[in-house]
């Protein structure tokens, strides 16, 4: 029972407060409508003032991916593997670069072109930044058009390439159009030049690699040739040492044989002298066997010994000749062959050819291949003809920016905002008035 009484009391107080609030707002109706009207009139005056300002324009230029011929021309030397997407991405990154846009703006003297009055600009840096910041790159919007397409053609329409749009807003449409066209044109040229510079750098790097590889091949060939020369010289030196050893052994053998002959002939001369055979008996060999019996057997193996045939005098002469001999080389038949072999080794034709060779490149097959590749690379002429990083869909064109819808929205917002604000202020004024009355009653 007590709870129901409290709730009834609460509702009565709330009803009294709402009635009191409505009554107080009614008392302030002039203030509310007056303040709302003033705010609305201020908005209308602002819109009328805006109407006297120069008309604003939106300038747009749009472009698509490059043509197939661009890809073919860039990749025809098989040095690059560019695609339409990779080329287009390079262009879009450059054309949307604020630093690039600023350089085009300053280089084209667009600051003076936009300043038609030629009056000094208070803040040039802020003015240029405003222009650059208003230059935007975006994908063309076509979603609204898709609503008019039936489902049967939707998939085909969805595959249509969306162009990229470069836009800017400002007062001078001709200058802004010229600016956007130049941004797109220079971005296209610089993108193509960057790609061609990359291709030229690839050619230069490959030519350096070819030169380095050739030098390495020539260096290795020279080292191999010098190693072969050293190997031949060592082999020839070993052969000559072996032949000289054979010559020394032949000379030693001939000397020993000569010394043995001296001893043998000396003994034979002594024997002939002791037997009284002073002169030779060679003349008697042709006489008849009846006159002299030549079958004198002193040794079992000799029919006619030397001491008998030559006699003491001849044998001693032979001994003197052997003793006076200074060299046995003429009496060593194998020395001729051994010396000829040494002479051939000393005049090795292969060794002389290797030592006299000045250029090893004709003997390296890889050098010829590298020379052919180098000649092909040097014959490449890079040309920007027929190469573009994009296709212009529409050159820069300007459209005035309508303000009617914005003006109506501004008036409505001012009306609603002013009305709400005036109610709040009226409520605050009534609250302060009630507090004053309460204080006076106390």
PDB file of N, CA and C in Angstrom, residues 208-308:
ATOM      1  N   UNK A 208      79.729  -6.143 -68.124  1.00  0.00           N
ATOM      2  CA  UNK A 208      80.795  -6.231 -67.125  1.00  0.00           C
ATOM      3  C   UNK A 208      81.049  -7.687 -66.729  1.00  0.00           C
ATOM      4  N   UNK A 209      79.978  -8.460 -66.603  1.00  0.00           N
ATOM      5  CA  UNK A 209      80.142  -9.883 -66.278  1.00  0.00           C
ATOM      6  C   UNK A 209      80.885 -10.610 -67.400  1.00  0.00           C
ATOM      7  N   UNK A 210      80.546 -10.263 -68.645  1.00  0.00           N
ATOM      8  CA  UNK A 210      81.221 -10.899 -69.781  1.00  0.00           C
ATOM      9  C   UNK A 210      82.709 -10.550 -69.774  1.00  0.00           C
ATOM     10  N   UNK A 211      83.025  -9.266 -69.551  1.00  0.00           N
ATOM     11  CA  UNK A 211      84.427  -8.851 -69.496  1.00  0.00           C
ATOM     12  C   UNK A 211      85.171  -9.572 -68.380  1.00  0.00           C
ATOM     13  N   UNK A 212      84.527  -9.667 -67.219  1.00  0.00           N
ATOM     14  CA  UNK A 212      85.153 -10.357 -66.094  1.00  0.00           C
ATOM     15  C   UNK A 212      85.359 -11.842 -66.399  1.00  0.00           C
ATOM     16  N   UNK A 213      84.358 -12.469 -66.998  1.00  0.00           N
ATOM     17  CA  UNK A 213      84.481 -13.893 -67.326  1.00  0.00           C
ATOM     18  C   UNK A 213      85.578 -14.115 -68.359  1.00  0.00           C
ATOM     19  N   UNK A 214      85.649 -13.223 -69.373  1.00  0.00           N
ATOM     20  CA  UNK A 214      86.714 -13.352 -70.377  1.00  0.00           C
ATOM     21  C   UNK A 214      88.091 -13.210 -69.735  1.00  0.00           C
ATOM     22  N   UNK A 215      88.232 -12.231 -68.857  1.00  0.00           N
ATOM     23  CA  UNK A 215      89.518 -12.043 -68.183  1.00  0.00           C
ATOM     24  C   UNK A 215      89.887 -13.263 -67.347  1.00  0.00           C
ATOM     25  N   UNK A 216      88.879 -13.842 -66.693  1.00  0.00           N
ATOM     26  CA  UNK A 216      89.144 -15.035 -65.889  1.00  0.00           C
ATOM     27  C   UNK A 216      89.550 -16.207 -66.778  1.00  0.00           C
ATOM     28  N   UNK A 217      88.849 -16.362 -67.918  1.00  0.00           N
ATOM     29  CA  UNK A 217      89.191 -17.446 -68.844  1.00  0.00           C
ATOM     30  C   UNK A 217      90.586 -17.262 -69.426  1.00  0.00           C
ATOM     31  N   UNK A 218      90.897 -16.005 -69.810  1.00  0.00           N
ATOM     32  CA  UNK A 218      92.232 -15.735 -70.361  1.00  0.00           C
ATOM     33  C   UNK A 218      93.306 -15.939 -69.298  1.00  0.00           C
ATOM     34  N   UNK A 219      93.005 -15.510 -68.072  1.00  0.00           N
ATOM     35  CA  UNK A 219      93.973 -15.710 -66.997  1.00  0.00           C
ATOM     36  C   UNK A 219      94.215 -17.180 -66.723  1.00  0.00           C
ATOM     37  N   UNK A 220      93.133 -17.958 -66.723  1.00  0.00           N
ATOM     38  CA  UNK A 220      93.285 -19.398 -66.491  1.00  0.00           C
ATOM     39  C   UNK A 220      94.039 -20.056 -67.643  1.00  0.00           C
ATOM     40  N   UNK A 221      93.691 -19.631 -68.893  1.00  0.00           N
ATOM     41  CA  UNK A 221      94.388 -20.198 -70.053  1.00  0.00           C
ATOM     42  C   UNK A 221      95.879 -19.880 -69.997  1.00  0.00           C
ATOM     43  N   UNK A 222      96.226 -18.647 -69.586  1.00  0.00           N
ATOM     44  CA  UNK A 222      97.634 -18.281 -69.480  1.00  0.00           C
ATOM     45  C   UNK A 222      98.332 -19.103 -68.397  1.00  0.00           C
ATOM     46  N   UNK A 223      97.658 -19.277 -67.261  1.00  0.00           N
ATOM     47  CA  UNK A 223      98.246 -20.095 -66.201  1.00  0.00           C
ATOM     48  C   UNK A 223      98.445 -21.534 -66.666  1.00  0.00           C
ATOM     49  N   UNK A 224      97.440 -22.066 -67.391  1.00  0.00           N
ATOM     50  CA  UNK A 224      97.571 -23.430 -67.912  1.00  0.00           C
ATOM     51  C   UNK A 224      98.725 -23.528 -68.898  1.00  0.00           C
ATOM     52  N   UNK A 225      98.861 -22.495 -69.760  1.00  0.00           N
ATOM     53  CA  UNK A 225      99.953 -22.512 -70.746  1.00  0.00           C
ATOM     54  C   UNK A 225     101.311 -22.431 -70.053  1.00  0.00           C
ATOM     55  N   UNK A 226     101.414 -21.533 -69.056  1.00  0.00           N
ATOM     56  CA  UNK A 226     102.690 -21.428 -68.326  1.00  0.00           C
ATOM     57  C   UNK A 226     102.993 -22.721 -67.563  1.00  0.00           C
ATOM     58  N   UNK A 227     101.940 -23.343 -67.036  1.00  0.00           N
ATOM     59  CA  UNK A 227     102.149 -24.627 -66.353  1.00  0.00           C
ATOM     60  C   UNK A 227     102.597 -25.691 -67.337  1.00  0.00           C
ATOM     61  N   UNK A 228     102.009 -25.672 -68.528  1.00  0.00           N
ATOM     62  CA  UNK A 228     102.425 -26.630 -69.548  1.00  0.00           C
ATOM     63  C   UNK A 228     103.870 -26.392 -69.976  1.00  0.00           C
ATOM     64  N   UNK A 229     104.247 -25.107 -70.091  1.00  0.00           N
ATOM     65  CA  UNK A 229     105.635 -24.786 -70.450  1.00  0.00           C
ATOM     66  C   UNK A 229     106.595 -25.315 -69.387  1.00  0.00           C
ATOM     67  N   UNK A 230     106.266 -25.072 -68.113  1.00  0.00           N
ATOM     68  CA  UNK A 230     107.127 -25.568 -67.035  1.00  0.00           C
ATOM     69  C   UNK A 230     107.196 -27.085 -67.036  1.00  0.00           C
ATOM     70  N   UNK A 231     106.035 -27.717 -67.285  1.00  0.00           N
ATOM     71  CA  UNK A 231     106.027 -29.180 -67.304  1.00  0.00           C
ATOM     72  C   UNK A 231     106.890 -29.724 -68.447  1.00  0.00           C
ATOM     73  N   UNK A 232     106.784 -29.095 -69.630  1.00  0.00           N
ATOM     74  CA  UNK A 232     107.597 -29.531 -70.779  1.00  0.00           C
ATOM     75  C   UNK A 232     109.073 -29.321 -70.498  1.00  0.00           C
ATOM     76  N   UNK A 233     109.405 -28.172 -69.917  1.00  0.00           N
ATOM     77  CA  UNK A 233     110.811 -27.898 -69.604  1.00  0.00           C
ATOM     78  C   UNK A 233     111.359 -28.914 -68.609  1.00  0.00           C
ATOM     79  N   UNK A 234     110.567 -29.236 -67.597  1.00  0.00           N
ATOM     80  CA  UNK A 234     111.032 -30.225 -66.626  1.00  0.00           C
ATOM     81  C   UNK A 234     111.198 -31.597 -67.273  1.00  0.00           C
ATOM     82  N   UNK A 235     110.216 -31.970 -68.118  1.00  0.00           N
ATOM     83  CA  UNK A 235     110.332 -33.260 -68.803  1.00  0.00           C
ATOM     84  C   UNK A 235     111.536 -33.282 -69.734  1.00  0.00           C
ATOM     85  N   UNK A 236     111.749 -32.184 -70.474  1.00  0.00           N
ATOM     86  CA  UNK A 236     112.910 -32.122 -71.380  1.00  0.00           C
ATOM     87  C   UNK A 236     114.213 -32.156 -70.601  1.00  0.00           C
ATOM     88  N   UNK A 237     114.247 -31.439 -69.474  1.00  0.00           N
ATOM     89  CA  UNK A 237     115.473 -31.440 -68.662  1.00  0.00           C
ATOM     90  C   UNK A 237     115.781 -32.844 -68.151  1.00  0.00           C
ATOM     91  N   UNK A 238     114.700 -33.573 -67.764  1.00  0.00           N
ATOM     92  CA  UNK A 238     114.907 -34.951 -67.303  1.00  0.00           C
ATOM     93  C   UNK A 238     115.411 -35.836 -68.434  1.00  0.00           C
ATOM     94  N   UNK A 239     114.847 -35.673 -69.610  1.00  0.00           N
ATOM     95  CA  UNK A 239     115.303 -36.459 -70.760  1.00  0.00           C
ATOM     96  C   UNK A 239     116.754 -36.148 -71.105  1.00  0.00           C
ATOM     97  N   UNK A 240     117.120 -34.864 -71.062  1.00  0.00           N
ATOM     98  CA  UNK A 240     118.506 -34.476 -71.372  1.00  0.00           C
ATOM     99  C   UNK A 240     119.459 -35.055 -70.342  1.00  0.00           C
ATOM    100  N   UNK A 241     119.054 -35.021 -69.062  1.00  0.00           N
ATOM    101  CA  UNK A 241     119.915 -35.623 -68.031  1.00  0.00           C
ATOM    102  C   UNK A 241     120.112 -37.114 -68.276  1.00  0.00           C
ATOM    103  N   UNK A 242     119.036 -37.790 -68.660  1.00  0.00           N
ATOM    104  CA  UNK A 242     119.155 -39.219 -68.939  1.00  0.00           C
ATOM    105  C   UNK A 242     120.058 -39.474 -70.137  1.00  0.00           C
ATOM    106  N   UNK A 243     119.905 -38.660 -71.203  1.00  0.00           N
ATOM    107  CA  UNK A 243     120.768 -38.825 -72.389  1.00  0.00           C
ATOM    108  C   UNK A 243     122.217 -38.503 -72.060  1.00  0.00           C
ATOM    109  N   UNK A 244     122.442 -37.465 -71.247  1.00  0.00           N
ATOM    110  CA  UNK A 244     123.826 -37.144 -70.854  1.00  0.00           C
ATOM    111  C   UNK A 244     124.452 -38.271 -70.040  1.00  0.00           C
ATOM    112  N   UNK A 245     123.602 -38.911 -69.223  1.00  0.00           N
ATOM    113  CA  UNK A 245     124.113 -40.076 -68.488  1.00  0.00           C
ATOM    114  C   UNK A 245     124.537 -41.187 -69.439  1.00  0.00           C
ATOM    115  N   UNK A 246     123.720 -41.419 -70.489  1.00  0.00           N
ATOM    116  CA  UNK A 246     124.081 -42.429 -71.476  1.00  0.00           C
ATOM    117  C   UNK A 246     125.370 -42.057 -72.203  1.00  0.00           C
ATOM    118  N   UNK A 247     125.526 -40.771 -72.522  1.00  0.00           N
ATOM    119  CA  UNK A 247     126.746 -40.311 -73.210  1.00  0.00           C
ATOM    120  C   UNK A 247     127.960 -40.505 -72.312  1.00  0.00           C
ATOM    121  N   UNK A 248     127.824 -40.147 -71.024  1.00  0.00           N
ATOM    122  CA  UNK A 248     128.947 -40.311 -70.104  1.00  0.00           C
ATOM    123  C   UNK A 248     129.317 -41.790 -69.953  1.00  0.00           C
ATOM    124  N   UNK A 249     128.323 -42.664 -69.904  1.00  0.00           N
ATOM    125  CA  UNK A 249     128.627 -44.083 -69.801  1.00  0.00           C
ATOM    126  C   UNK A 249     129.312 -44.596 -71.058  1.00  0.00           C
ATOM    127  N   UNK A 250     128.831 -44.090 -72.236  1.00  0.00           N
ATOM    128  CA  UNK A 250     129.475 -44.510 -73.502  1.00  0.00           C
ATOM    129  C   UNK A 250     130.918 -44.029 -73.560  1.00  0.00           C
ATOM    130  N   UNK A 251     131.168 -42.805 -73.104  1.00  0.00           N
ATOM    131  CA  UNK A 251     132.545 -42.271 -73.093  1.00  0.00           C
ATOM    132  C   UNK A 251     133.431 -43.056 -72.117  1.00  0.00           C
ATOM    133  N   UNK A 252     132.855 -43.352 -70.973  1.00  0.00           N
ATOM    134  CA  UNK A 252     133.647 -44.120 -69.988  1.00  0.00           C
ATOM    135  C   UNK A 252     133.986 -45.486 -70.555  1.00  0.00           C
ATOM    136  N   UNK A 253     133.011 -46.110 -71.206  1.00  0.00           N
ATOM    137  CA  UNK A 253     133.252 -47.426 -71.802  1.00  0.00           C
ATOM    138  C   UNK A 253     134.308 -47.346 -72.892  1.00  0.00           C
ATOM    139  N   UNK A 254     134.235 -46.301 -73.743  1.00  0.00           N
ATOM    140  CA  UNK A 254     135.229 -46.150 -74.829  1.00  0.00           C
ATOM    141  C   UNK A 254     136.624 -45.913 -74.262  1.00  0.00           C
ATOM    142  N   UNK A 255     136.698 -45.119 -73.180  1.00  0.00           N
ATOM    143  CA  UNK A 255     138.004 -44.864 -72.569  1.00  0.00           C
ATOM    144  C   UNK A 255     138.600 -46.146 -71.994  1.00  0.00           C
ATOM    145  N   UNK A 256     137.743 -46.911 -71.311  1.00  0.00           N
ATOM    146  CA  UNK A 256     138.221 -48.175 -70.749  1.00  0.00           C
ATOM    147  C   UNK A 256     138.691 -49.116 -71.848  1.00  0.00           C
ATOM    148  N   UNK A 257     137.920 -49.148 -72.929  1.00  0.00           N
ATOM    149  CA  UNK A 257     138.326 -50.009 -74.043  1.00  0.00           C
ATOM    150  C   UNK A 257     139.644 -49.530 -74.659  1.00  0.00           C
ATOM    151  N   UNK A 258     139.841 -48.192 -74.762  1.00  0.00           N
ATOM    152  CA  UNK A 258     141.107 -47.659 -75.298  1.00  0.00           C
ATOM    153  C   UNK A 258     142.286 -48.014 -74.385  1.00  0.00           C
ATOM    154  N   UNK A 259     142.078 -47.884 -73.096  1.00  0.00           N
ATOM    155  CA  UNK A 259     143.157 -48.244 -72.162  1.00  0.00           C
ATOM    156  C   UNK A 259     143.481 -49.731 -72.243  1.00  0.00           C
ATOM    157  N   UNK A 260     142.460 -50.535 -72.397  1.00  0.00           N
ATOM    158  CA  UNK A 260     142.697 -51.971 -72.553  1.00  0.00           C
ATOM    159  C   UNK A 260     143.450 -52.270 -73.845  1.00  0.00           C
ATOM    160  N   UNK A 261     143.077 -51.527 -74.912  1.00  0.00           N
ATOM    161  CA  UNK A 261     143.781 -51.720 -76.188  1.00  0.00           C
ATOM    162  C   UNK A 261     145.251 -51.330 -76.059  1.00  0.00           C
ATOM    163  N   UNK A 262     145.547 -50.254 -75.310  1.00  0.00           N
ATOM    164  CA  UNK A 262     146.942 -49.825 -75.112  1.00  0.00           C
ATOM    165  C   UNK A 262     147.730 -50.930 -74.417  1.00  0.00           C
ATOM    166  N   UNK A 263     147.128 -51.476 -73.353  1.00  0.00           N
ATOM    167  CA  UNK A 263     147.822 -52.550 -72.640  1.00  0.00           C
ATOM    168  C   UNK A 263     148.032 -53.765 -73.535  1.00  0.00           C
ATOM    169  N   UNK A 264     146.995 -54.094 -74.302  1.00  0.00           N
ATOM    170  CA  UNK A 264     147.092 -55.281 -75.181  1.00  0.00           C
ATOM    171  C   UNK A 264     148.146 -55.075 -76.272  1.00  0.00           C
ATOM    172  N   UNK A 265     148.129 -53.879 -76.921  1.00  0.00           N
ATOM    173  CA  UNK A 265     149.087 -53.607 -77.998  1.00  0.00           C
ATOM    174  C   UNK A 265     150.518 -53.482 -77.459  1.00  0.00           C
ATOM    175  N   UNK A 266     150.673 -52.938 -76.257  1.00  0.00           N
ATOM    176  CA  UNK A 266     152.016 -52.826 -75.658  1.00  0.00           C
ATOM    177  C   UNK A 266     152.620 -54.209 -75.417  1.00  0.00           C
ATOM    178  N   UNK A 267     151.775 -55.098 -74.909  1.00  0.00           N
ATOM    179  CA  UNK A 267     152.247 -56.477 -74.680  1.00  0.00           C
ATOM    180  C   UNK A 267     152.597 -57.164 -75.992  1.00  0.00           C
ATOM    181  N   UNK A 268     151.759 -56.917 -77.018  1.00  0.00           N
ATOM    182  CA  UNK A 268     152.019 -57.535 -78.318  1.00  0.00           C
ATOM    183  C   UNK A 268     153.306 -56.997 -78.926  1.00  0.00           C
ATOM    184  N   UNK A 269     153.562 -55.683 -78.729  1.00  0.00           N
ATOM    185  CA  UNK A 269     154.801 -55.087 -79.277  1.00  0.00           C
ATOM    186  C   UNK A 269     156.025 -55.691 -78.598  1.00  0.00           C
ATOM    187  N   UNK A 270     155.938 -55.885 -77.296  1.00  0.00           N
ATOM    188  CA  UNK A 270     157.062 -56.501 -76.580  1.00  0.00           C
ATOM    189  C   UNK A 270     157.315 -57.924 -77.081  1.00  0.00           C
ATOM    190  N   UNK A 271     156.223 -58.631 -77.314  1.00  0.00           N
ATOM    191  CA  UNK A 271     156.369 -59.994 -77.810  1.00  0.00           C
ATOM    192  C   UNK A 271     156.991 -60.010 -79.200  1.00  0.00           C
ATOM    193  N   UNK A 272     156.539 -59.116 -80.073  1.00  0.00           N
ATOM    194  CA  UNK A 272     157.085 -59.055 -81.432  1.00  0.00           C
ATOM    195  C   UNK A 272     158.563 -58.697 -81.398  1.00  0.00           C
ATOM    196  N   UNK A 273     158.929 -57.746 -80.504  1.00  0.00           N
ATOM    197  CA  UNK A 273     160.351 -57.355 -80.418  1.00  0.00           C
ATOM    198  C   UNK A 273     161.212 -58.491 -79.922  1.00  0.00           C
ATOM    199  N   UNK A 274     160.665 -59.252 -78.966  1.00  0.00           N
ATOM    200  CA  UNK A 274     161.459 -60.363 -78.433  1.00  0.00           C
ATOM    201  C   UNK A 274     161.643 -61.459 -79.455  1.00  0.00           C
ATOM    202  N   UNK A 275     160.704 -61.545 -80.429  1.00  0.00           N
ATOM    203  CA  UNK A 275     160.809 -62.563 -81.471  1.00  0.00           C
ATOM    204  C   UNK A 275     161.472 -62.026 -82.734  1.00  0.00           C
ATOM    205  N   UNK A 276     161.863 -60.809 -82.697  1.00  0.00           N
ATOM    206  CA  UNK A 276     162.588 -60.216 -83.830  1.00  0.00           C
ATOM    207  C   UNK A 276     161.697 -59.777 -84.954  1.00  0.00           C
ATOM    208  N   UNK A 277     160.401 -59.646 -84.737  1.00  0.00           N
ATOM    209  CA  UNK A 277     159.488 -59.199 -85.788  1.00  0.00           C
ATOM    210  C   UNK A 277     159.314 -57.698 -85.601  1.00  0.00           C
ATOM    211  N   UNK A 278     160.125 -56.967 -86.357  1.00  0.00           N
ATOM    212  CA  UNK A 278     160.118 -55.510 -86.216  1.00  0.00           C
ATOM    213  C   UNK A 278     159.115 -54.891 -87.168  1.00  0.00           C
ATOM    214  N   UNK A 279     159.120 -55.286 -88.397  1.00  0.00           N
ATOM    215  CA  UNK A 279     158.205 -54.732 -89.413  1.00  0.00           C
ATOM    216  C   UNK A 279     157.003 -55.659 -89.581  1.00  0.00           C
ATOM    217  N   UNK A 280     156.006 -55.148 -90.275  1.00  0.00           N
ATOM    218  CA  UNK A 280     154.795 -55.952 -90.459  1.00  0.00           C
ATOM    219  C   UNK A 280     154.999 -57.004 -91.527  1.00  0.00           C
ATOM    220  N   UNK A 281     154.218 -58.041 -91.505  1.00  0.00           N
ATOM    221  CA  UNK A 281     154.249 -59.128 -92.458  1.00  0.00           C
ATOM    222  C   UNK A 281     152.995 -59.172 -93.308  1.00  0.00           C
ATOM    223  N   UNK A 282     152.345 -58.028 -93.478  1.00  0.00           N
ATOM    224  CA  UNK A 282     151.101 -57.994 -94.238  1.00  0.00           C
ATOM    225  C   UNK A 282     151.322 -58.320 -95.708  1.00  0.00           C
ATOM    226  N   UNK A 283     152.513 -57.985 -96.210  1.00  0.00           N
ATOM    227  CA  UNK A 283     152.788 -58.241 -97.625  1.00  0.00           C
ATOM    228  C   UNK A 283     152.921 -59.712 -97.930  1.00  0.00           C
ATOM    229  N   UNK A 284     153.267 -60.483 -96.941  1.00  0.00           N
ATOM    230  CA  UNK A 284     153.465 -61.903 -97.169  1.00  0.00           C
ATOM    231  C   UNK A 284     152.151 -62.674 -97.216  1.00  0.00           C
ATOM    232  N   UNK A 285     151.088 -62.050 -96.864  1.00  0.00           N
ATOM    233  CA  UNK A 285     149.811 -62.768 -96.839  1.00  0.00           C
ATOM    234  C   UNK A 285     149.394 -63.156 -98.240  1.00  0.00           C
ATOM    235  N   UNK A 286     149.775 -62.328 -99.262  1.00  0.00           N
ATOM    236  CA  UNK A 286     149.354 -62.591-100.627  1.00  0.00           C
ATOM    237  C   UNK A 286     150.286 -63.555-101.365  1.00  0.00           C
ATOM    238  N   UNK A 287     151.387 -63.944-100.728  1.00  0.00           N
ATOM    239  CA  UNK A 287     152.291 -64.883-101.396  1.00  0.00           C
ATOM    240  C   UNK A 287     151.726 -66.298-101.358  1.00  0.00           C
ATOM    241  N   UNK A 288     152.307 -67.169-102.130  1.00  0.00           N
ATOM    242  CA  UNK A 288     151.825 -68.550-102.207  1.00  0.00           C
ATOM    243  C   UNK A 288     152.006 -69.246-100.883  1.00  0.00           C
ATOM    244  N   UNK A 289     151.077 -70.110-100.599  1.00  0.00           N
ATOM    245  CA  UNK A 289     151.162 -70.868 -99.366  1.00  0.00           C
ATOM    246  C   UNK A 289     152.362 -71.808 -99.364  1.00  0.00           C
ATOM    247  N   UNK A 290     152.940 -72.076-100.579  1.00  0.00           N
ATOM    248  CA  UNK A 290     154.116 -72.956-100.654  1.00  0.00           C
ATOM    249  C   UNK A 290     155.373 -72.260-100.171  1.00  0.00           C
ATOM    250  N   UNK A 291     155.370 -70.911-100.282  1.00  0.00           N
ATOM    251  CA  UNK A 291     156.568 -70.164 -99.887  1.00  0.00           C
ATOM    252  C   UNK A 291     156.656 -70.028 -98.379  1.00  0.00           C
ATOM    253  N   UNK A 292     155.467 -69.895 -97.742  1.00  0.00           N
ATOM    254  CA  UNK A 292     155.502 -69.661 -96.292  1.00  0.00           C
ATOM    255  C   UNK A 292     154.253 -70.274 -95.666  1.00  0.00           C
ATOM    256  N   UNK A 293     154.429 -70.828 -94.573  1.00  0.00           N
ATOM    257  CA  UNK A 293     153.295 -71.404 -93.861  1.00  0.00           C
ATOM    258  C   UNK A 293     152.762 -70.349 -92.899  1.00  0.00           C
ATOM    259  N   UNK A 294     151.563 -69.783 -93.240  1.00  0.00           N
ATOM    260  CA  UNK A 294     150.988 -68.706 -92.440  1.00  0.00           C
ATOM    261  C   UNK A 294     150.155 -69.231 -91.290  1.00  0.00           C
ATOM    262  N   UNK A 295     150.021 -70.492 -91.215  1.00  0.00           N
ATOM    263  CA  UNK A 295     149.186 -71.054 -90.159  1.00  0.00           C
ATOM    264  C   UNK A 295     150.009 -71.173 -88.893  1.00  0.00           C
ATOM    265  N   UNK A 296     150.308 -70.040 -88.282  1.00  0.00           N
ATOM    266  CA  UNK A 296     151.097 -69.993 -87.050  1.00  0.00           C
ATOM    267  C   UNK A 296     150.111 -69.858 -85.913  1.00  0.00           C
ATOM    268  N   UNK A 297     150.042 -70.774 -85.086  1.00  0.00           N
ATOM    269  CA  UNK A 297     149.056 -70.763 -84.003  1.00  0.00           C
ATOM    270  C   UNK A 297     149.751 -70.452 -82.709  1.00  0.00           C
ATOM    271  N   UNK A 298     149.699 -69.272 -82.300  1.00  0.00           N
ATOM    272  CA  UNK A 298     150.243 -68.888 -81.008  1.00  0.00           C
ATOM    273  C   UNK A 298     149.176 -69.097 -79.946  1.00  0.00           C
ATOM    274  N   UNK A 299     147.944 -68.619 -80.242  1.00  0.00           N
ATOM    275  CA  UNK A 299     146.796 -68.861 -79.363  1.00  0.00           C
ATOM    276  C   UNK A 299     145.823 -69.782 -80.071  1.00  0.00           C
ATOM    277  N   UNK A 300     145.065 -70.439 -79.326  1.00  0.00           N
ATOM    278  CA  UNK A 300     144.152 -71.399 -79.918  1.00  0.00           C
ATOM    279  C   UNK A 300     143.099 -70.720 -80.785  1.00  0.00           C
ATOM    280  N   UNK A 301     142.763 -69.459 -80.511  1.00  0.00           N
ATOM    281  CA  UNK A 301     141.709 -68.773 -81.267  1.00  0.00           C
ATOM    282  C   UNK A 301     142.264 -67.864 -82.351  1.00  0.00           C
ATOM    283  N   UNK A 302     143.459 -67.598 -82.385  1.00  0.00           N
ATOM    284  CA  UNK A 302     144.031 -66.663 -83.372  1.00  0.00           C
ATOM    285  C   UNK A 302     144.862 -67.451 -84.387  1.00  0.00           C
ATOM    286  N   UNK A 303     144.535 -67.262 -85.654  1.00  0.00           N
ATOM    287  CA  UNK A 303     145.352 -67.865 -86.712  1.00  0.00           C
ATOM    288  C   UNK A 303     146.606 -67.037 -86.958  1.00  0.00           C
ATOM    289  N   UNK A 304     146.416 -65.696 -87.031  1.00  0.00           N
ATOM    290  CA  UNK A 304     147.547 -64.796 -87.263  1.00  0.00           C
ATOM    291  C   UNK A 304     147.522 -63.715 -86.199  1.00  0.00           C
ATOM    292  N   UNK A 305     148.340 -63.769 -85.205  1.00  0.00           N
ATOM    293  CA  UNK A 305     148.319 -62.751 -84.146  1.00  0.00           C
ATOM    294  C   UNK A 305     148.822 -61.417 -84.644  1.00  0.00           C
ATOM    295  N   UNK A 306     148.373 -60.373 -83.934  1.00  0.00           N
ATOM    296  CA  UNK A 306     148.718 -59.007 -84.340  1.00  0.00           C
ATOM    297  C   UNK A 306     150.225 -58.762 -84.288  1.00  0.00           C
ATOM    298  N   UNK A 307     150.898 -59.315 -83.300  1.00  0.00           N
ATOM    299  CA  UNK A 307     152.337 -59.057 -83.212  1.00  0.00           C
ATOM    300  C   UNK A 307     153.066 -59.568 -84.441  1.00  0.00           C
ATOM    301  N   UNK A 308     152.519 -60.637 -85.048  1.00  0.00           N
ATOM    302  CA  UNK A 308     153.152 -61.157 -86.256  1.00  0.00           C
ATOM    303  C   UNK A 308     152.780 -60.324 -87.467  1.00  0.00           C
TER     304      UNK A 308
END
